[in-house]
Amino acid sequence: MPKFLLALFIIALLVRFVLPVVLRWVLGRVVKKQMKNFGQQFGGAAPFEQPPTPPRPTSGNVHVDYVPPKPKRQPRNFKGGEYVEFEELK
C-alpha cells in the first residue's frame, strides 16, 4: 500500500508541475514551425513578426513622411456661409 501511494504522489507531482512545462515547450516549437512554413509558402516573413524599425533621426533633424495638401483659401471679402434656420428641441 505505501508503494502505491508513493507512486500515486509522484505521478500527481509530475502531472501538476512537469507536464505544463513540457506542453508549453512542445506547443511553442510546433507554432514556430508552422509560422516558418507559412512564411515560406506565401513568400514573406513569418506572420506576427515586427518589421524592422527605421533609425531614429539625430537631434535637431526632423523627417516628415506625409504633408497634407493645403486647403483652398477663402476670398478676402468672404463674410460667412449660408444661414441655416433651426429650431431647438428639448
PDB file of C-alpha atoms in Angstrom:
ATOM      1  CA  MET A   1       0.000   0.000   0.000  1.00  0.00           C
ATOM      2  CA  PRO A   2       2.748   2.574   0.775  1.00  0.00           C
ATOM      3  CA  LYS A   3       4.400   1.899  -2.623  1.00  0.00           C
ATOM      4  CA  PHE A   4       1.099   2.566  -4.376  1.00  0.00           C
ATOM      5  CA  LEU A   5       0.554   5.853  -2.511  1.00  0.00           C
ATOM      6  CA  LEU A   6       4.146   6.932  -3.210  1.00  0.00           C
ATOM      7  CA  ALA A   7       3.754   6.165  -6.908  1.00  0.00           C
ATOM      8  CA  LEU A   8       0.423   8.000  -6.997  1.00  0.00           C
ATOM      9  CA  PHE A   9       2.010  11.023  -5.265  1.00  0.00           C
ATOM     10  CA  ILE A  10       4.927  11.103  -7.730  1.00  0.00           C
ATOM     11  CA  ILE A  11       2.564  10.838 -10.714  1.00  0.00           C
ATOM     12  CA  ALA A  12       0.412  13.659  -9.311  1.00  0.00           C
ATOM     13  CA  LEU A  13       3.503  15.871  -8.893  1.00  0.00           C
ATOM     14  CA  LEU A  14       4.624  15.134 -12.449  1.00  0.00           C
ATOM     15  CA  VAL A  15       1.203  15.941 -13.857  1.00  0.00           C
ATOM     16  CA  ARG A  16       0.906  19.089 -11.772  1.00  0.00           C
ATOM     17  CA  PHE A  17       4.356  20.633 -12.299  1.00  0.00           C
ATOM     18  CA  VAL A  18       6.283  18.929 -15.126  1.00  0.00           C
ATOM     19  CA  LEU A  19       3.540  18.304 -17.709  1.00  0.00           C
ATOM     20  CA  PRO A  20       2.586  22.000 -18.215  1.00  0.00           C
ATOM     21  CA  VAL A  21       6.228  22.946 -18.810  1.00  0.00           C
ATOM     22  CA  VAL A  22       6.689  20.150 -21.335  1.00  0.00           C
ATOM     23  CA  LEU A  23       3.456  21.002 -23.136  1.00  0.00           C
ATOM     24  CA  ARG A  24       4.389  24.709 -23.406  1.00  0.00           C
ATOM     25  CA  TRP A  25       7.759  23.769 -24.862  1.00  0.00           C
ATOM     26  CA  VAL A  26       6.272  21.333 -27.403  1.00  0.00           C
ATOM     27  CA  LEU A  27       3.483  23.692 -28.458  1.00  0.00           C
ATOM     28  CA  GLY A  28       5.937  26.579 -28.789  1.00  0.00           C
ATOM     29  CA  ARG A  29       8.081  24.548 -31.159  1.00  0.00           C
ATOM     30  CA  VAL A  30       5.034  23.499 -33.200  1.00  0.00           C
ATOM     31  CA  VAL A  31       3.796  27.086 -33.505  1.00  0.00           C
ATOM     32  CA  LYS A  32       7.238  28.348 -34.579  1.00  0.00           C
ATOM     33  CA  LYS A  33       7.462  25.597 -37.179  1.00  0.00           C
ATOM     34  CA  GLN A  34       4.011  26.453 -38.547  1.00  0.00           C
ATOM     35  CA  MET A  35       4.920  30.157 -38.708  1.00  0.00           C
ATOM     36  CA  LYS A  36       8.057  29.304 -40.643  1.00  0.00           C
ATOM     37  CA  ASN A  37       6.096  27.100 -43.065  1.00  0.00           C
ATOM     38  CA  PHE A  38       3.500  29.846 -43.554  1.00  0.00           C
ATOM     39  CA  GLY A  39       6.205  32.385 -44.339  1.00  0.00           C
ATOM     40  CA  GLN A  40       7.820  30.091 -46.888  1.00  0.00           C
ATOM     41  CA  GLN A  41       4.505  29.191 -48.500  1.00  0.00           C
ATOM     42  CA  PHE A  42       3.340  32.765 -49.038  1.00  0.00           C
ATOM     43  CA  GLY A  43       6.717  34.293 -49.814  1.00  0.00           C
ATOM     44  CA  GLY A  44       7.159  36.654 -46.947  1.00  0.00           C
ATOM     45  CA  ALA A  45       8.333  36.922 -43.418  1.00  0.00           C
ATOM     46  CA  ALA A  46       6.689  34.777 -40.823  1.00  0.00           C
ATOM     47  CA  PRO A  47       3.446  36.301 -39.522  1.00  0.00           C
ATOM     48  CA  PHE A  48       3.394  38.223 -36.266  1.00  0.00           C
ATOM     49  CA  GLU A  49       6.975  39.393 -36.660  1.00  0.00           C
ATOM     50  CA  GLN A  50       7.654  43.089 -36.233  1.00  0.00           C
ATOM     51  CA  PRO A  51       9.061  44.853 -39.307  1.00  0.00           C
ATOM     52  CA  PRO A  52      12.433  46.470 -38.751  1.00  0.00           C
ATOM     53  CA  THR A  53      12.121  49.942 -37.303  1.00  0.00           C
ATOM     54  CA  PRO A  54      13.748  52.807 -39.216  1.00  0.00           C
ATOM     55  CA  PRO A  55      16.649  54.535 -37.486  1.00  0.00           C
ATOM     56  CA  ARG A  56      15.688  57.446 -35.266  1.00  0.00           C
ATOM     57  CA  PRO A  57      16.695  60.893 -36.517  1.00  0.00           C
ATOM     58  CA  THR A  58      19.547  62.608 -34.790  1.00  0.00           C
ATOM     59  CA  SER A  59      18.946  65.597 -32.574  1.00  0.00           C
ATOM     60  CA  GLY A  60      17.650  68.626 -34.470  1.00  0.00           C
ATOM     61  CA  ASN A  61      16.777  66.764 -37.680  1.00  0.00           C
ATOM     62  CA  VAL A  62      13.128  66.140 -38.452  1.00  0.00           C
ATOM     63  CA  HIS A  63      11.884  63.749 -41.125  1.00  0.00           C
ATOM     64  CA  VAL A  64       8.286  64.202 -42.320  1.00  0.00           C
ATOM     65  CA  ASP A  65       6.711  61.275 -44.182  1.00  0.00           C
ATOM     66  CA  TYR A  66       3.471  62.971 -45.261  1.00  0.00           C
ATOM     67  CA  VAL A  67       2.452  66.594 -45.644  1.00  0.00           C
ATOM     68  CA  PRO A  68      -1.293  67.073 -46.208  1.00  0.00           C
ATOM     69  CA  PRO A  69      -2.306  69.399 -49.041  1.00  0.00           C
ATOM     70  CA  LYS A  70      -3.166  72.948 -48.028  1.00  0.00           C
ATOM     71  CA  PRO A  71      -6.888  73.814 -48.123  1.00  0.00           C
ATOM     72  CA  LYS A  72      -8.196  76.331 -50.643  1.00  0.00           C
ATOM     73  CA  ARG A  73      -8.134  79.866 -49.305  1.00  0.00           C
ATOM     74  CA  GLN A  74     -11.382  81.767 -48.798  1.00  0.00           C
ATOM     75  CA  PRO A  75     -11.750  85.042 -50.727  1.00  0.00           C
ATOM     76  CA  ARG A  76     -10.906  88.139 -48.664  1.00  0.00           C
ATOM     77  CA  ASN A  77     -14.473  89.528 -48.875  1.00  0.00           C
ATOM     78  CA  PHE A  78     -15.980  86.288 -47.503  1.00  0.00           C
ATOM     79  CA  LYS A  79     -18.496  87.192 -44.788  1.00  0.00           C
ATOM     80  CA  GLY A  80     -19.502  83.680 -43.820  1.00  0.00           C
ATOM     81  CA  GLY A  81     -21.595  80.813 -45.103  1.00  0.00           C
ATOM     82  CA  GLU A  82     -25.308  80.363 -45.609  1.00  0.00           C
ATOM     83  CA  TYR A  83     -27.606  80.893 -42.657  1.00  0.00           C
ATOM     84  CA  VAL A  84     -29.468  77.722 -41.740  1.00  0.00           C
ATOM     85  CA  GLU A  85     -32.590  78.278 -39.676  1.00  0.00           C
ATOM     86  CA  PHE A  86     -33.126  75.695 -36.971  1.00  0.00           C
ATOM     87  CA  GLU A  87     -35.408  75.124 -34.057  1.00  0.00           C
ATOM     88  CA  GLU A  88     -34.029  73.818 -30.783  1.00  0.00           C
ATOM     89  CA  LEU A  89     -35.902  70.838 -29.347  1.00  0.00           C
ATOM     90  CA  LYS A  90     -35.825  69.795 -25.709  1.00  0.00           C
TER      91      LYS A  90
END
